[in-house]
PDB file of C-alpha atoms in Angstrom:
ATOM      1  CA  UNK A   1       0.000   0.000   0.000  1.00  0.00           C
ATOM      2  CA  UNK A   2       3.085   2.142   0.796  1.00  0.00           C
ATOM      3  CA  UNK A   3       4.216   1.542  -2.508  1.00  0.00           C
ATOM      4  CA  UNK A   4       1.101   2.837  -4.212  1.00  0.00           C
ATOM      5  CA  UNK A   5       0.711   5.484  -2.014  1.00  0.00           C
ATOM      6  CA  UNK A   6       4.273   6.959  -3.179  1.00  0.00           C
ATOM      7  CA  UNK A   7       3.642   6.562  -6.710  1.00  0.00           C
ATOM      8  CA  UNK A   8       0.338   8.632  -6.714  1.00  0.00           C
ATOM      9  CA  UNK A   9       2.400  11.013  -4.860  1.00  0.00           C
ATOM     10  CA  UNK A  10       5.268  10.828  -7.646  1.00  0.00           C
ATOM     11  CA  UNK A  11       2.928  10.802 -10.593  1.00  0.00           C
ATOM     12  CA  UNK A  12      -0.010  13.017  -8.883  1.00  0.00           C
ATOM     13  CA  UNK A  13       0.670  15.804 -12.053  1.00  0.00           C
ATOM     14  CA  UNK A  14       0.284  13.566 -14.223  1.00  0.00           C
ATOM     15  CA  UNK A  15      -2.574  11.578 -12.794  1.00  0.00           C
ATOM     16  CA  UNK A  16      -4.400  14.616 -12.402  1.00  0.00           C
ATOM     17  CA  UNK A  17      -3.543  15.567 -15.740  1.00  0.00           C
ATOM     18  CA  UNK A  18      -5.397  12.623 -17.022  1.00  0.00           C
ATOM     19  CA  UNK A  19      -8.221  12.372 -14.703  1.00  0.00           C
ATOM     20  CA  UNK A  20      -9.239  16.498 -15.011  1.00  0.00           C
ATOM     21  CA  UNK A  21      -8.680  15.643 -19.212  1.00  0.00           C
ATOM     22  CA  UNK A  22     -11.131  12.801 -19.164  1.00  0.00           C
ATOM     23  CA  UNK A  23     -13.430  15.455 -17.330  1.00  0.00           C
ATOM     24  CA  UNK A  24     -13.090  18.132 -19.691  1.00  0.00           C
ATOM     25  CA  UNK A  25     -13.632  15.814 -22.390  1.00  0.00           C
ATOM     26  CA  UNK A  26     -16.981  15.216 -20.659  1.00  0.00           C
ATOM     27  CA  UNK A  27     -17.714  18.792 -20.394  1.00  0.00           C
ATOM     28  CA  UNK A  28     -17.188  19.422 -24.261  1.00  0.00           C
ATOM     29  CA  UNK A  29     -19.270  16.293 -25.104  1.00  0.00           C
ATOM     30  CA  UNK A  30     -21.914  17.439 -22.784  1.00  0.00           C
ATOM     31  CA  UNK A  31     -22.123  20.895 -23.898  1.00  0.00           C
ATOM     32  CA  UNK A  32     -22.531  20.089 -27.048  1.00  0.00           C
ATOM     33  CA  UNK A  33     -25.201  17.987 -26.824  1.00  0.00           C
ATOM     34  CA  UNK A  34     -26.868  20.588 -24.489  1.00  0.00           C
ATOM     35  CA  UNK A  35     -25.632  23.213 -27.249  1.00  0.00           C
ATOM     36  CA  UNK A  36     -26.886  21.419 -30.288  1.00  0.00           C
ATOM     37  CA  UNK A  37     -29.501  18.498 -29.147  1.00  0.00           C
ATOM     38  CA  UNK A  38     -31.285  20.306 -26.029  1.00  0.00           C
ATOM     39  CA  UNK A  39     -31.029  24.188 -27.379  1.00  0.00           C
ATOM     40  CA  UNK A  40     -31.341  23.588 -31.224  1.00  0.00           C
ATOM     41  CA  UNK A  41     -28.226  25.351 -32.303  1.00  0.00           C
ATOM     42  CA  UNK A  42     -26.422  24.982 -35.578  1.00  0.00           C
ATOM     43  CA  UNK A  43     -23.459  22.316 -35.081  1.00  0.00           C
ATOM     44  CA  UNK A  44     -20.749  24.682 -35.944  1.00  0.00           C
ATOM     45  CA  UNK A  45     -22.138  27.282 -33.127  1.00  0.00           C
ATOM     46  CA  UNK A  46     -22.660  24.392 -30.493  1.00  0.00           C
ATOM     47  CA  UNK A  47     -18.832  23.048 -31.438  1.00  0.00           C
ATOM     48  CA  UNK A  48     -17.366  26.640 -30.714  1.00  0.00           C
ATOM     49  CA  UNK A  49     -19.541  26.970 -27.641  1.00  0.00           C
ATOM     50  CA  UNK A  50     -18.699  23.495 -26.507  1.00  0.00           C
ATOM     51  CA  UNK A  51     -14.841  24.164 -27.363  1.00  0.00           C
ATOM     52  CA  UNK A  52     -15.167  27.356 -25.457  1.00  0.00           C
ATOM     53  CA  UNK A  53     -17.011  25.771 -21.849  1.00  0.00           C
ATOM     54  CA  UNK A  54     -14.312  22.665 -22.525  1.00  0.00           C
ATOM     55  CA  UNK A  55     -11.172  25.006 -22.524  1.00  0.00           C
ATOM     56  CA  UNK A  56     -12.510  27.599 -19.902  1.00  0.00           C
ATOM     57  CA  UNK A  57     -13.620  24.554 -17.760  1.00  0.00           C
ATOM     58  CA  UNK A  58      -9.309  23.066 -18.375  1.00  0.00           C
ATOM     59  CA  UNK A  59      -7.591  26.428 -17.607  1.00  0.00           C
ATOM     60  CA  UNK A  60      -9.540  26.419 -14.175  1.00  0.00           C
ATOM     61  CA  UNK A  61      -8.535  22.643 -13.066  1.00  0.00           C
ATOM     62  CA  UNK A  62      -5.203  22.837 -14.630  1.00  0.00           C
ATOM     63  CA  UNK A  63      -4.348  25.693 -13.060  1.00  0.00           C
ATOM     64  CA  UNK A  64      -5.774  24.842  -9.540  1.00  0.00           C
ATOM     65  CA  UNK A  65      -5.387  21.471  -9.270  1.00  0.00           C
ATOM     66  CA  UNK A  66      -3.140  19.884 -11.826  1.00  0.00           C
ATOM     67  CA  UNK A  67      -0.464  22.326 -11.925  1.00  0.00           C
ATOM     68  CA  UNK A  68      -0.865  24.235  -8.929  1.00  0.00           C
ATOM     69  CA  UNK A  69      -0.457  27.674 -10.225  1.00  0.00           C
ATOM     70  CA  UNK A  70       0.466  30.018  -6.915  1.00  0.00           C
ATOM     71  CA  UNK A  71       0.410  33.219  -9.219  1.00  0.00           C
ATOM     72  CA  UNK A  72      -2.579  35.189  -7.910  1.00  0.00           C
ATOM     73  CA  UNK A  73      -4.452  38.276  -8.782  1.00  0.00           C
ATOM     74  CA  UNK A  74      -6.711  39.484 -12.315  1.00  0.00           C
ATOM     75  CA  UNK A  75      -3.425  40.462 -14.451  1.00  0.00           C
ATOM     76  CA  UNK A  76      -1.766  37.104 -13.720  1.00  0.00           C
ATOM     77  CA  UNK A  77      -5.291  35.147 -14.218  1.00  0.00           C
ATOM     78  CA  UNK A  78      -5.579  37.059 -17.320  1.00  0.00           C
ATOM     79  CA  UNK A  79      -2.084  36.226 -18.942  1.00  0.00           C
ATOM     80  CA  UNK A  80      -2.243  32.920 -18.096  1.00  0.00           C
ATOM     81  CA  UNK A  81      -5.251  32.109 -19.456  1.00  0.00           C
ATOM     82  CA  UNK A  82      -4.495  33.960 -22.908  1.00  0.00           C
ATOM     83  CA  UNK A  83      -0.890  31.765 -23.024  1.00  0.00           C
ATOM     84  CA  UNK A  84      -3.635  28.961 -22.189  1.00  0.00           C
ATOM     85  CA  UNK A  85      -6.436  29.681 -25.103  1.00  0.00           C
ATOM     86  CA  UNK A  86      -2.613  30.647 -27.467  1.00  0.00           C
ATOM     87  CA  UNK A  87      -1.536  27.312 -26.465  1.00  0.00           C
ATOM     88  CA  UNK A  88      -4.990  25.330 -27.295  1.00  0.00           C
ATOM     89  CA  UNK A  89      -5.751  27.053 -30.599  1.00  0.00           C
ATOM     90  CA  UNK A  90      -2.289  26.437 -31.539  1.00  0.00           C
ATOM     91  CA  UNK A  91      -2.627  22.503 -31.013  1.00  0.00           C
ATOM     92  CA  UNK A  92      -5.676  22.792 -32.633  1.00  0.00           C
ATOM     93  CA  UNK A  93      -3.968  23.762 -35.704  1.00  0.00           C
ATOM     94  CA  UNK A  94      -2.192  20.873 -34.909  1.00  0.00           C
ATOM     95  CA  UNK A  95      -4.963  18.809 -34.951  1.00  0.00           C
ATOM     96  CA  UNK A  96      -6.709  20.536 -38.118  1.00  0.00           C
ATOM     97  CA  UNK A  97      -3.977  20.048 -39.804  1.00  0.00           C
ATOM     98  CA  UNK A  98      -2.617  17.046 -38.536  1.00  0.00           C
ATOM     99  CA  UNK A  99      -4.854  14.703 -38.980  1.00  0.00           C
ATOM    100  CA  UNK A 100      -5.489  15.065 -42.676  1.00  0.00           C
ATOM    101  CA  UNK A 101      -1.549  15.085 -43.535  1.00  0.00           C
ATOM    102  CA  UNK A 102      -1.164  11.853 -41.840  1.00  0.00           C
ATOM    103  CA  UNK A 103      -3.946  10.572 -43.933  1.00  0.00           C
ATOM    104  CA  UNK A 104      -2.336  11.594 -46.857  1.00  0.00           C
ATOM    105  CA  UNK A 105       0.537   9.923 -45.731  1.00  0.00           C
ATOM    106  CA  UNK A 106      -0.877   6.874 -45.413  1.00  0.00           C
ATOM    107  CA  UNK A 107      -2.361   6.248 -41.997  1.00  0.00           C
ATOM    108  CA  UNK A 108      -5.835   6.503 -43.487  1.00  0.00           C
ATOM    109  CA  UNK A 109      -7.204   3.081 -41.774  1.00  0.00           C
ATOM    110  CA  UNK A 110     -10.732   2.777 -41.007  1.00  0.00           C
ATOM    111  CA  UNK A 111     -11.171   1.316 -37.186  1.00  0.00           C
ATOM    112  CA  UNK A 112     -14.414   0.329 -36.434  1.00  0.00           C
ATOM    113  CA  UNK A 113     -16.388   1.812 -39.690  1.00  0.00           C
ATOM    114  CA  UNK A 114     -14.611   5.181 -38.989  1.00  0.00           C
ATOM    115  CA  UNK A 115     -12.372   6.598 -41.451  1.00  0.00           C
ATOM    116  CA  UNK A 116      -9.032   8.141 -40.957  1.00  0.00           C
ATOM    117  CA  UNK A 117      -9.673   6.730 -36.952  1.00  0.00           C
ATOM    118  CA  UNK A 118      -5.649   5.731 -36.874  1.00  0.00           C
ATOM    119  CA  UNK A 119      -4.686   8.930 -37.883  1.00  0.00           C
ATOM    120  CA  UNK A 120      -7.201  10.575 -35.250  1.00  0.00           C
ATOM    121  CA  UNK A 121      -5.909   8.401 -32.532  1.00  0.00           C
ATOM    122  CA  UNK A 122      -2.221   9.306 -33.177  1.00  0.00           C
ATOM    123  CA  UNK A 123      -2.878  13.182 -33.539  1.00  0.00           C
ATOM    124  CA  UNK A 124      -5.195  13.497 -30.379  1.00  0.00           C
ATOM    125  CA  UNK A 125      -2.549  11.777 -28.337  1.00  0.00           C
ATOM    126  CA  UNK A 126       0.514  14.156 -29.883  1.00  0.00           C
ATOM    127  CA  UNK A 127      -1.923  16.927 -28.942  1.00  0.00           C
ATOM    128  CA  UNK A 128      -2.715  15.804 -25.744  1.00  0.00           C
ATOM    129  CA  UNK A 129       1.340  15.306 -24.973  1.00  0.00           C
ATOM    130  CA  UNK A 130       1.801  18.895 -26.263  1.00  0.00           C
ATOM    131  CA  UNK A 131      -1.280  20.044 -24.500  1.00  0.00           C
ATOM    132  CA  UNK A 132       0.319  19.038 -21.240  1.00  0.00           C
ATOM    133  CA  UNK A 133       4.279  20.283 -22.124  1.00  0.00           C
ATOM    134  CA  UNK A 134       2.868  24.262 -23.491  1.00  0.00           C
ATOM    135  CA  UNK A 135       0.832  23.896 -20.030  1.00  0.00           C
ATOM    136  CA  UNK A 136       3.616  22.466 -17.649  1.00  0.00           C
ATOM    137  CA  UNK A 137       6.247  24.721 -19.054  1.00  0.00           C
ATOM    138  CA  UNK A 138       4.934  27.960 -20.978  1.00  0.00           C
ATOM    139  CA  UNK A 139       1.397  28.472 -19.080  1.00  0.00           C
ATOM    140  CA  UNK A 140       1.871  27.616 -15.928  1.00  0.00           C
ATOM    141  CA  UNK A 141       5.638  27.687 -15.094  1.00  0.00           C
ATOM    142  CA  UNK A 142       6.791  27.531 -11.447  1.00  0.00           C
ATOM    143  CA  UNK A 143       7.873  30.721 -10.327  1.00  0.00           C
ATOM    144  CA  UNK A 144      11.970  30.890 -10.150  1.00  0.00           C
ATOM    145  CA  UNK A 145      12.261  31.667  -6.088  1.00  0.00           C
ATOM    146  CA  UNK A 146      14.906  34.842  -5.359  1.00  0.00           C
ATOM    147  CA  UNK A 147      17.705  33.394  -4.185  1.00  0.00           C
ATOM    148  CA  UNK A 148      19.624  35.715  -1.452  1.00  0.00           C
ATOM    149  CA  UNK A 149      22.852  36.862  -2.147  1.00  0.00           C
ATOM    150  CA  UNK A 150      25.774  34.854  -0.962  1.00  0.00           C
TER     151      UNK A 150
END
């Protein structure tokens, strides 16, 4: 049990990462359903609304509970979350673009009746391992601590 125990604590980023990830996938699936199936809205508006609740709903968790951002106050809210939304709408790109290149490059299989699913499966987890890195290191950076003079 000891064992475990210390390897939660090791991994907890990470776990949390994954955990709060599968949640905010949950959010964007739900929203859009709400968005499009409950409220009647046109798929591309639901998608952008969902997109937007999924992202707003990741900044928060990452940033309180995954990464445990200790910057406080609005201007340091504010600049991390616009590094954040950079940071998603750049893997996005990733993703838009992504997925049909490796297609084109030959890892079109169909998995399950859906086409191009290889592909999709291989860009979604680059993005999530980039997803992670631009948050870890760009978004929500520990803080250097002043060191006193010697």
């Amino acid at each position: 049990m000891q064992k475990l125990k210390a390897l939660i604590v090791k991994y907890r980023e990470a776990i949390s990462y994954l955990i709060f990830g599968g949640l905010t996938t949950l959010v964007s699936l739900g929203t859009y359903a709400l968005f499009v199936g409950g409220l009647g809205l046109p798929v591309t508006g639901g998608n952008v609304l969902s997109w937007i609740c999924a992202v707003a709903f990741a900044f928060v968790t990452n940033k309180l509970w995954v990464f445990r951002s200790e910057r406080r106050g609005l201007a340091a809210w504010l600049l991390e979350a616009v590094k954040f939304v950079a940071g998603r709408l750049a893997t996005g790109a990733v993703e838009l673009f992504g997925l049909p290149l490796l297609m084109h490059l030959g890892l079109d299989q169909t998995i399950l009746g859906i086409e191009g699913a290889a592909a999709k499966v291989v860009v979604t987890v680059v993005v999530i391992i980039l997803n992670y890195f631009i948050s870890k290191f760009i978004v929500f950076r520990k803080q250097k601590e002043d060191k006193p003079d010697a």
